[in-house]
Amino acid sequence: MGTSRNVERRTILKAAGATAATLGLAATTGCGGGDGTSADGTVTIRYAWWGGEPRTIAIKKTIALFEKKYPKIKIKPEFTDYEAFWEKFQTQASGGNPPDVFQNAVGFLRKYDKRGVLMDLKTQADAGNLSLENFRNGVLANGQVDGKQIGIPVGANTMSLVIDLKAFEKAGVEAKFGWTWDEYFDALQTIQDKLKIAGDTGYFSIMYLYDLYLRQNGKAFFTDSDLGFTEDDVTQWWADGYKRVKSGLVADPKKIEQVKPKSGLSAGLAASEFTWDNFSIRYQGEGESDYGLAPIPTTDGKDTGQYLGSLMLSAFSGTKHPKEAAQFIDFMVHDPEVGKIMGYDRGILATTEQYDAFKPTDPNNKGVSAYEDEVAKAGVLGKITPHPSGADVIEAAFLRIGGEVAQGKTKPADAAKALFSEAKAAFAG
């Protein structure tokens, strides 16, 4: 990447810090009854998110700033880990009582838009309560569905390859921008031969990585309403992956399970792992080596299939306080002080106001920022793949079924049939 285009640029690529992924917090209860307005005109709105303790500490600081600026609006926080968040949210949405404002992601937009849960925030932008200006690199489009703005990005990230820098250096292999999948697997073979460890922790169960591979080959994981690939396509993907498990190039899935919640990469079971770039903070805190961000392998030596994903804020369509909810979202995505407090916890800051205000000083945040800058400069970023209603269910199925293939419990062709069957049910739900 950049001038040297390799992973030796440690000042840029080094990942540091402790994991927040394993630090869960219990959810608080929602506001019961009423419309959240007190006798003196003070409005209370509920704000819910998922994430670890560092995120929660930072968000509570930003809430305090907002309440100081808007003394007549009080924020009631609700927070938990990812899985529990969506279990609770589904129950709340079904009961007509979701939070007024909540963290969201692309896999859930169409699902809850289809159910009438999400507010079209363009109406609040038109009313002057929310600005849709100054979003970086076209990321605002991630929150748009069928002409509606139902999510407002707070950060942006992209898929990356996290590598054990010491292992790659010791084996004498280099991750260059534009390298091919064949070159990637050849590098992992060299690592296996020289260091006697697996090259990868289990790439072929990651839906978003398979999406990149498909995009490199003129397809995509999803269309607007269906899967964008065939059973034969994914059968081949999983068959190739299973062969690499059997050969030892991909780590033994049983060993990967044994070290959880630690990553197989930071546990020393393999030399690389595909993940979102802003998740790279976990490895240095967990492992004993040095870790860095390396380029995504390609099919043609150029196109990585990458795009900017994002976490977003959405609002409940039935909120009693749409103006206040929009003002809160506006503050959270545009206020410079909020940007300084949140940093890159939820990805590279999405608006120019916050991006310019936060100057990363630690190696991890510098590395993530530099990685995204290099990917953007390479001109490979495309638009995000559409995610139809049911995408969240299919992502979980892809991970689970891919894991069954890795363990030899399910043959690739049978796994492909199972995935398509589950997808059909998810789309119909």
Short mmCIF file of C-alpha atoms in Angstrom, two decimals:
data_model
loop_
_atom_site.label_atom_id
_atom_site.label_comp_id
_atom_site.label_asym_id
_atom_site.label_seq_id
_atom_site.Cartn_x
_atom_site.Cartn_y
_atom_site.Cartn_z
CA MET A 1 0.00 0.00 0.00
CA GLY A 2 1.26 3.51 -0.73
CA THR A 3 4.87 3.83 -1.86
CA SER A 4 6.36 0.67 -0.42
CA ARG A 5 3.07 -1.25 -0.72
CA ASN A 6 3.95 -3.85 1.89
CA VAL A 7 3.34 -4.69 5.51
CA GLU A 8 6.69 -3.47 6.76
CA ARG A 9 5.26 0.02 7.26
CA ARG A 10 4.77 -0.76 10.93
CA THR A 11 4.18 2.81 12.00
CA ILE A 12 1.12 2.80 9.77
CA LEU A 13 -0.10 -0.75 10.06
CA LYS A 14 0.68 -1.65 13.66
CA ALA A 15 -2.43 -2.61 15.62
CA ALA A 16 -2.47 -1.94 19.33
CA GLY A 17 -4.83 -1.85 22.28
CA ALA A 18 -7.03 -4.12 24.35
CA THR A 19 -10.11 -5.88 23.09
CA ALA A 20 -13.49 -4.43 23.79
CA ALA A 21 -15.28 -7.32 22.10
CA THR A 22 -15.37 -9.53 25.19
CA LEU A 23 -16.50 -6.83 27.60
CA GLY A 24 -20.31 -7.12 27.70
CA LEU A 25 -22.66 -4.99 29.76
CA ALA A 26 -26.16 -5.82 30.92
CA ALA A 27 -29.03 -4.01 29.25
CA THR A 28 -31.04 -1.49 31.18
CA THR A 29 -34.80 -1.52 31.19
CA GLY A 30 -36.78 0.72 28.87
CA CYS A 31 -38.93 3.67 29.94
CA GLY A 32 -42.31 2.39 30.90
CA GLY A 33 -45.46 4.10 29.63
CA GLY A 34 -46.18 7.73 28.84
CA ASP A 35 -44.76 9.84 26.07
CA GLY A 36 -41.52 10.77 27.85
CA THR A 37 -42.53 14.40 28.52
CA SER A 38 -42.43 15.86 32.05
CA ALA A 39 -44.57 18.66 33.47
CA ASP A 40 -41.92 21.29 32.74
CA GLY A 41 -41.70 20.29 29.09
CA THR A 42 -38.56 18.21 29.42
CA VAL A 43 -38.53 15.34 26.92
CA THR A 44 -36.92 11.95 27.56
CA ILE A 45 -35.86 9.76 24.65
CA ARG A 46 -34.35 6.28 24.77
CA TYR A 47 -31.04 5.58 23.04
CA ALA A 48 -29.85 2.00 22.62
CA TRP A 49 -26.61 0.50 21.33
CA TRP A 50 -24.46 -2.60 21.50
CA GLY A 51 -20.78 -2.77 22.34
CA GLY A 52 -18.23 -3.19 25.09
CA GLU A 53 -17.41 -1.13 28.14
CA PRO A 54 -15.10 1.42 26.41
CA ARG A 55 -17.85 2.29 23.92
CA THR A 56 -20.40 2.68 26.68
CA ILE A 57 -18.13 4.95 28.71
CA ALA A 58 -17.50 7.14 25.65
CA ILE A 59 -21.16 7.30 24.61
CA LYS A 60 -22.23 8.32 28.12
CA LYS A 61 -19.78 11.23 27.91
CA THR A 62 -21.33 12.32 24.61
CA ILE A 63 -24.82 12.08 26.11
CA ALA A 64 -23.73 14.43 28.89
CA LEU A 65 -22.52 16.93 26.28
CA PHE A 66 -25.83 16.73 24.42
CA GLU A 67 -27.91 17.22 27.56
CA LYS A 68 -25.83 20.28 28.44
CA LYS A 69 -26.56 21.80 25.02
CA TYR A 70 -30.22 20.70 25.06
CA PRO A 71 -31.30 20.91 28.73
CA LYS A 72 -34.92 20.13 27.85
CA ILE A 73 -33.98 16.76 26.28
CA LYS A 74 -32.91 13.89 28.52
CA ILE A 75 -31.41 10.66 27.16
CA LYS A 76 -32.15 7.28 28.75
CA PRO A 77 -29.38 4.83 27.73
CA GLU A 78 -29.89 1.14 26.97
CA PHE A 79 -26.90 -1.02 26.11
CA THR A 80 -25.83 -4.65 25.81
CA ASP A 81 -23.74 -6.91 23.60
CA TYR A 82 -24.51 -7.48 19.92
CA GLU A 83 -26.50 -10.72 20.09
CA ALA A 84 -28.57 -9.69 23.10
CA PHE A 85 -29.22 -6.28 21.55
CA TRP A 86 -30.94 -7.68 18.49
CA GLU A 87 -32.87 -10.30 20.47
CA LYS A 88 -34.22 -7.54 22.69
CA PHE A 89 -34.82 -5.17 19.78
CA GLN A 90 -36.89 -7.74 17.90
CA THR A 91 -39.12 -8.14 20.95
CA GLN A 92 -39.39 -4.38 21.38
CA ALA A 93 -40.18 -3.81 17.72
CA SER A 94 -42.84 -6.52 17.74
CA GLY A 95 -44.42 -4.86 20.77
CA GLY A 96 -44.32 -1.38 19.24
CA ASN A 97 -41.87 -0.10 21.84
CA PRO A 98 -38.36 0.10 20.32
CA PRO A 99 -35.95 2.84 21.48
CA ASP A 100 -36.44 6.31 20.00
CA VAL A 101 -32.85 6.26 18.64
CA PHE A 102 -30.68 3.19 18.24
CA GLN A 103 -27.47 1.90 16.72
CA ASN A 104 -28.09 0.04 13.46
CA ALA A 105 -26.26 -1.77 10.66
CA VAL A 106 -26.87 -2.43 6.98
CA GLY A 107 -27.99 -6.03 7.51
CA PHE A 108 -31.03 -4.85 9.45
CA LEU A 109 -32.19 -1.84 7.44
CA ARG A 110 -34.54 -3.52 4.97
CA LYS A 111 -35.77 -5.96 7.60
CA TYR A 112 -37.06 -3.26 9.91
CA ASP A 113 -38.00 -0.86 7.14
CA LYS A 114 -40.23 -3.62 5.78
CA ARG A 115 -41.91 -3.77 9.20
CA GLY A 116 -42.43 -0.01 9.34
CA VAL A 117 -40.11 0.46 12.33
CA LEU A 118 -37.62 2.96 10.83
CA MET A 119 -38.22 6.68 10.37
CA ASP A 120 -37.36 8.30 7.03
CA LEU A 121 -34.96 10.90 8.39
CA LYS A 122 -35.18 12.98 5.22
CA THR A 123 -38.36 14.44 6.69
CA GLN A 124 -36.40 15.73 9.68
CA ALA A 125 -33.61 16.97 7.43
CA ASP A 126 -36.18 18.91 5.43
CA ALA A 127 -37.51 20.37 8.70
CA GLY A 128 -34.02 21.60 9.62
CA ASN A 129 -33.53 19.26 12.58
CA LEU A 130 -30.83 17.10 11.00
CA SER A 131 -28.05 17.80 8.50
CA LEU A 132 -27.30 15.29 5.73
CA GLU A 133 -24.25 17.26 4.61
CA ASN A 134 -20.50 16.68 5.05
CA PHE A 135 -20.41 12.87 5.00
CA ARG A 136 -17.12 11.41 3.75
CA ASN A 137 -16.52 9.11 0.76
CA GLY A 138 -20.20 8.69 -0.11
CA VAL A 139 -20.89 6.72 3.09
CA LEU A 140 -24.28 8.41 3.63
CA ALA A 141 -25.67 6.15 0.90
CA ASN A 142 -25.20 3.14 3.20
CA GLY A 143 -28.25 4.26 5.15
CA GLN A 144 -30.51 4.69 2.13
CA VAL A 145 -33.18 2.19 1.10
CA ASP A 146 -35.70 2.75 -1.70
CA GLY A 147 -35.15 6.51 -1.68
CA LYS A 148 -35.45 6.83 2.10
CA GLN A 149 -32.71 7.80 4.56
CA ILE A 150 -33.32 5.34 7.38
CA GLY A 151 -29.81 5.23 8.83
CA ILE A 152 -27.22 7.95 9.49
CA PRO A 153 -23.61 6.66 9.52
CA VAL A 154 -21.49 7.38 12.59
CA GLY A 155 -18.37 5.65 11.25
CA ALA A 156 -16.99 3.78 8.28
CA ASN A 157 -14.90 0.65 7.99
CA THR A 158 -13.80 -1.85 5.39
CA MET A 159 -12.74 -5.48 5.32
CA SER A 160 -9.05 -6.10 5.90
CA LEU A 161 -6.53 -8.86 6.45
CA VAL A 162 -4.87 -8.78 9.87
CA ILE A 163 -1.50 -10.54 9.85
CA ASP A 164 1.10 -11.62 12.36
CA LEU A 165 3.91 -9.34 11.25
CA LYS A 166 6.62 -11.41 12.94
CA ALA A 167 5.40 -14.63 11.32
CA PHE A 168 5.29 -13.07 7.85
CA GLU A 169 8.75 -11.57 8.32
CA LYS A 170 10.26 -14.76 9.71
CA ALA A 171 8.86 -16.77 6.79
CA GLY A 172 10.15 -14.19 4.32
CA VAL A 173 6.77 -13.48 2.72
CA GLU A 174 5.29 -10.11 1.88
CA ALA A 175 1.73 -8.83 1.55
CA LYS A 176 1.66 -6.50 -1.42
CA PHE A 177 -1.21 -4.39 -2.65
CA GLY A 178 -2.81 -6.15 -5.62
CA TRP A 179 -1.58 -9.61 -4.71
CA THR A 180 -3.78 -12.45 -5.93
CA TRP A 181 -5.52 -15.21 -4.02
CA ASP A 182 -2.97 -17.68 -5.41
CA GLU A 183 -0.16 -15.50 -4.08
CA TYR A 184 -1.90 -15.24 -0.72
CA PHE A 185 -2.27 -19.01 -0.37
CA ASP A 186 1.30 -19.53 -1.58
CA ALA A 187 2.45 -17.18 1.19
CA LEU A 188 0.44 -19.14 3.76
CA GLN A 189 1.96 -22.38 2.47
CA THR A 190 5.44 -20.93 2.99
CA ILE A 191 4.48 -19.92 6.52
CA GLN A 192 3.17 -23.41 7.21
CA ASP A 193 6.31 -25.04 5.82
CA LYS A 194 8.74 -22.78 7.68
CA LEU A 195 6.94 -22.03 10.94
CA LYS A 196 4.70 -25.09 11.30
CA ILE A 197 1.56 -23.06 11.97
CA ALA A 198 -1.58 -22.62 9.88
CA GLY A 199 -1.77 -19.66 7.55
CA ASP A 200 -5.38 -18.59 8.18
CA THR A 201 -7.91 -18.95 11.00
CA GLY A 202 -10.89 -19.85 8.78
CA TYR A 203 -11.64 -17.39 6.00
CA PHE A 204 -14.41 -19.25 4.22
CA SER A 205 -17.14 -18.81 6.87
CA ILE A 206 -17.05 -15.00 6.68
CA MET A 207 -19.99 -13.74 4.64
CA TYR A 208 -18.50 -10.30 4.05
CA LEU A 209 -15.25 -11.76 2.74
CA TYR A 210 -17.12 -14.05 0.36
CA ASP A 211 -19.03 -10.98 -0.79
CA LEU A 212 -15.71 -9.34 -1.73
CA TYR A 213 -14.60 -12.45 -3.62
CA LEU A 214 -17.89 -12.53 -5.51
CA ARG A 215 -17.63 -8.82 -6.31
CA GLN A 216 -14.14 -9.43 -7.69
CA ASN A 217 -15.77 -11.91 -10.07
CA GLY A 218 -18.68 -9.78 -11.24
CA LYS A 219 -21.26 -11.05 -8.74
CA ALA A 220 -22.25 -10.18 -5.17
CA PHE A 221 -23.55 -11.99 -2.10
CA PHE A 222 -26.93 -10.24 -2.32
CA THR A 223 -29.11 -8.61 -4.89
CA ASP A 224 -31.94 -6.32 -3.74
CA SER A 225 -34.13 -9.30 -2.94
CA ASP A 226 -32.15 -12.55 -3.26
CA LEU A 227 -28.75 -14.24 -3.18
CA GLY A 228 -26.44 -13.10 -5.97
CA PHE A 229 -24.60 -16.39 -6.50
CA THR A 230 -25.37 -20.04 -7.22
CA GLU A 231 -25.19 -23.24 -5.20
CA ASP A 232 -22.26 -24.29 -7.40
CA ASP A 233 -20.43 -21.06 -6.57
CA VAL A 234 -20.55 -21.52 -2.81
CA THR A 235 -20.00 -25.28 -3.07
CA GLN A 236 -16.66 -24.57 -4.74
CA TRP A 237 -15.78 -21.88 -2.16
CA TRP A 238 -16.45 -24.23 0.74
CA ALA A 239 -14.82 -27.23 -0.96
CA ASP A 240 -11.61 -25.26 -1.47
CA GLY A 241 -11.75 -24.10 2.12
CA TYR A 242 -12.21 -27.59 3.50
CA LYS A 243 -9.25 -28.89 1.48
CA ARG A 244 -7.12 -26.19 3.12
CA VAL A 245 -8.33 -27.25 6.56
CA LYS A 246 -7.39 -30.85 5.81
CA SER A 247 -3.95 -29.78 4.56
CA GLY A 248 -3.32 -27.65 7.64
CA LEU A 249 -3.18 -24.39 5.71
CA VAL A 250 -6.31 -23.28 7.58
CA ALA A 251 -6.34 -23.78 11.35
CA ASP A 252 -8.13 -26.73 12.96
CA PRO A 253 -11.64 -25.40 13.76
CA LYS A 254 -11.73 -27.40 17.00
CA LYS A 255 -8.62 -25.58 18.23
CA ILE A 256 -10.13 -22.26 17.16
CA GLU A 257 -13.21 -23.05 19.28
CA GLN A 258 -11.05 -23.99 22.26
CA VAL A 259 -9.33 -20.60 22.47
CA LYS A 260 -12.50 -18.49 22.16
CA PRO A 261 -13.21 -15.70 22.96
CA LYS A 262 -9.57 -15.13 22.03
CA SER A 263 -8.87 -15.08 18.30
CA GLY A 264 -7.01 -17.96 16.68
CA LEU A 265 -4.60 -15.36 15.29
CA SER A 266 -3.69 -13.83 18.64
CA ALA A 267 -3.55 -17.33 20.16
CA GLY A 268 -0.77 -18.20 17.71
CA LEU A 269 -2.77 -20.87 15.86
CA ALA A 270 -2.49 -19.07 12.51
CA ALA A 271 -0.71 -16.17 10.84
CA SER A 272 -3.66 -14.20 9.43
CA GLU A 273 -7.35 -13.47 9.83
CA PHE A 274 -9.87 -11.50 7.79
CA THR A 275 -11.97 -8.97 9.71
CA TRP A 276 -13.21 -5.36 9.65
CA ASP A 277 -10.27 -2.97 9.93
CA ASN A 278 -11.48 -1.19 13.07
CA PHE A 279 -11.71 -4.56 14.88
CA SER A 280 -7.92 -4.85 14.67
CA ILE A 281 -7.61 -3.29 18.13
CA ARG A 282 -8.26 -6.67 19.75
CA TYR A 283 -5.19 -8.56 18.55
CA GLN A 284 -2.43 -6.66 20.28
CA GLY A 285 -4.26 -6.85 23.58
CA GLU A 286 -4.78 -10.60 23.25
CA GLY A 287 -1.59 -11.82 21.61
CA GLU A 288 2.17 -11.92 22.12
CA SER A 289 3.23 -10.86 18.62
CA ASP A 290 2.93 -7.71 16.50
CA TYR A 291 -0.07 -7.40 14.19
CA GLY A 292 -0.79 -5.25 11.17
CA LEU A 293 -3.31 -4.56 8.42
CA ALA A 294 -2.55 -6.00 5.00
CA PRO A 295 -4.34 -5.75 1.63
CA ILE A 296 -7.23 -7.98 0.58
CA PRO A 297 -6.13 -10.55 -2.05
CA THR A 298 -7.56 -10.08 -5.55
CA THR A 299 -8.63 -12.12 -8.55
CA ASP A 300 -7.23 -9.80 -11.22
CA GLY A 301 -4.36 -8.10 -9.39
CA LYS A 302 -6.31 -4.87 -8.76
CA ASP A 303 -9.99 -5.11 -7.78
CA THR A 304 -10.47 -6.04 -4.11
CA GLY A 305 -14.25 -5.70 -4.16
CA GLN A 306 -14.04 -3.49 -1.09
CA TYR A 307 -16.52 -0.86 0.01
CA LEU A 308 -17.06 1.19 3.14
CA GLY A 309 -19.44 -0.36 5.62
CA SER A 310 -20.74 1.58 8.58
CA LEU A 311 -22.52 1.59 11.87
CA MET A 312 -25.48 3.96 11.85
CA LEU A 313 -28.07 5.65 14.00
CA SER A 314 -31.74 5.14 13.19
CA ALA A 315 -34.94 6.46 14.75
CA PHE A 316 -38.23 4.75 15.52
CA SER A 317 -40.96 5.77 13.09
CA GLY A 318 -43.48 5.85 15.94
CA THR A 319 -41.47 7.97 18.36
CA LYS A 320 -43.48 10.62 20.20
CA HIS A 321 -40.51 12.97 19.79
CA PRO A 322 -39.26 12.90 16.17
CA LYS A 323 -37.74 16.40 16.32
CA GLU A 324 -35.74 15.66 19.46
CA ALA A 325 -34.63 12.27 18.13
CA ALA A 326 -33.37 13.95 14.95
CA GLN A 327 -31.59 16.68 16.91
CA PHE A 328 -29.86 14.01 18.99
CA ILE A 329 -28.72 12.08 15.89
CA ASP A 330 -27.50 15.31 14.30
CA PHE A 331 -25.43 16.14 17.38
CA MET A 332 -23.98 12.64 17.60
CA VAL A 333 -22.77 12.57 13.97
CA HIS A 334 -21.68 16.18 13.48
CA ASP A 335 -20.49 17.64 16.79
CA PRO A 336 -16.66 17.86 16.83
CA GLU A 337 -16.38 17.17 20.58
CA VAL A 338 -18.34 13.95 20.13
CA GLY A 339 -15.85 12.94 17.44
CA LYS A 340 -12.94 13.54 19.82
CA ILE A 341 -14.58 11.40 22.50
CA MET A 342 -15.64 8.49 20.26
CA GLY A 343 -12.52 8.31 18.11
CA TYR A 344 -12.59 5.30 15.78
CA ASP A 345 -14.46 2.97 18.13
CA ARG A 346 -17.23 2.57 15.54
CA GLY A 347 -15.01 3.02 12.49
CA ILE A 348 -13.41 6.05 10.85
CA LEU A 349 -15.58 9.04 11.73
CA ALA A 350 -18.19 9.57 9.04
CA THR A 351 -18.50 13.37 8.87
CA THR A 352 -15.83 15.91 8.06
CA GLU A 353 -16.53 17.85 11.27
CA GLN A 354 -15.71 14.85 13.44
CA TYR A 355 -12.98 13.42 11.23
CA ASP A 356 -11.11 16.73 11.27
CA ALA A 357 -11.59 17.14 15.03
CA PHE A 358 -10.13 13.76 16.05
CA LYS A 359 -6.39 13.36 15.60
CA PRO A 360 -5.38 9.79 16.46
CA THR A 361 -2.24 9.43 18.54
CA ASP A 362 -2.12 5.68 19.23
CA PRO A 363 -0.67 3.22 16.68
CA ASN A 364 -3.93 1.30 16.19
CA ASN A 365 -6.10 4.28 15.24
CA LYS A 366 -3.30 5.68 13.07
CA GLY A 367 -3.03 2.32 11.36
CA VAL A 368 -6.75 2.00 10.66
CA SER A 369 -6.91 5.54 9.30
CA ALA A 370 -3.87 5.01 7.08
CA TYR A 371 -5.22 1.69 5.82
CA GLU A 372 -8.52 3.24 4.73
CA ASP A 373 -6.69 6.18 3.16
CA GLU A 374 -4.51 3.80 1.15
CA VAL A 375 -7.51 1.74 0.02
CA ALA A 376 -9.31 4.93 -1.03
CA LYS A 377 -6.26 6.18 -2.93
CA ALA A 378 -6.01 2.86 -4.77
CA GLY A 379 -9.38 3.57 -6.35
CA VAL A 380 -10.84 0.14 -5.58
CA LEU A 381 -13.73 1.19 -3.32
CA GLY A 382 -17.15 0.50 -4.75
CA LYS A 383 -20.71 0.89 -3.47
CA ILE A 384 -21.94 -1.36 -0.72
CA THR A 385 -23.82 -4.48 -1.79
CA PRO A 386 -27.58 -4.26 -1.12
CA HIS A 387 -28.80 -6.23 1.88
CA PRO A 388 -32.37 -7.49 1.55
CA SER A 389 -34.66 -8.23 4.49
CA GLY A 390 -33.37 -11.43 6.11
CA ALA A 391 -29.69 -10.67 5.52
CA ASP A 392 -28.93 -10.88 9.25
CA VAL A 393 -30.35 -14.40 9.43
CA ILE A 394 -28.40 -15.46 6.35
CA GLU A 395 -25.12 -14.08 7.71
CA ALA A 396 -25.56 -16.20 10.84
CA ALA A 397 -26.43 -19.24 8.71
CA PHE A 398 -23.37 -18.74 6.51
CA LEU A 399 -21.11 -18.65 9.57
CA ARG A 400 -22.74 -21.70 11.17
CA ILE A 401 -22.88 -23.83 8.02
CA GLY A 402 -19.37 -22.84 6.99
CA GLY A 403 -18.22 -24.00 10.41
CA GLU A 404 -19.91 -27.35 9.87
CA VAL A 405 -18.04 -27.72 6.58
CA ALA A 406 -14.74 -26.86 8.27
CA GLN A 407 -15.31 -29.56 10.87
CA GLY A 408 -16.19 -32.16 8.23
CA LYS A 409 -19.74 -32.48 9.56
CA THR A 410 -21.37 -31.36 6.31
CA LYS A 411 -20.23 -31.86 2.72
CA PRO A 412 -19.88 -28.63 0.73
CA ALA A 413 -22.67 -29.46 -1.73
CA ASP A 414 -25.07 -30.34 1.10
CA ALA A 415 -24.04 -27.18 2.91
CA ALA A 416 -24.84 -25.09 -0.16
CA LYS A 417 -28.31 -26.64 -0.40
CA ALA A 418 -28.89 -25.94 3.28
CA LEU A 419 -27.81 -22.34 2.91
CA PHE A 420 -30.13 -21.71 -0.02
CA SER A 421 -33.01 -23.37 1.85
CA GLU A 422 -32.46 -21.18 4.91
CA ALA A 423 -32.09 -18.10 2.72
CA LYS A 424 -35.40 -18.79 1.03
CA ALA A 425 -37.10 -18.98 4.42
CA ALA A 426 -35.34 -15.82 5.63
CA PHE A 427 -36.40 -13.83 2.58
CA ALA A 428 -39.99 -14.98 3.02
CA GLY A 429 -40.05 -14.06 6.72
#
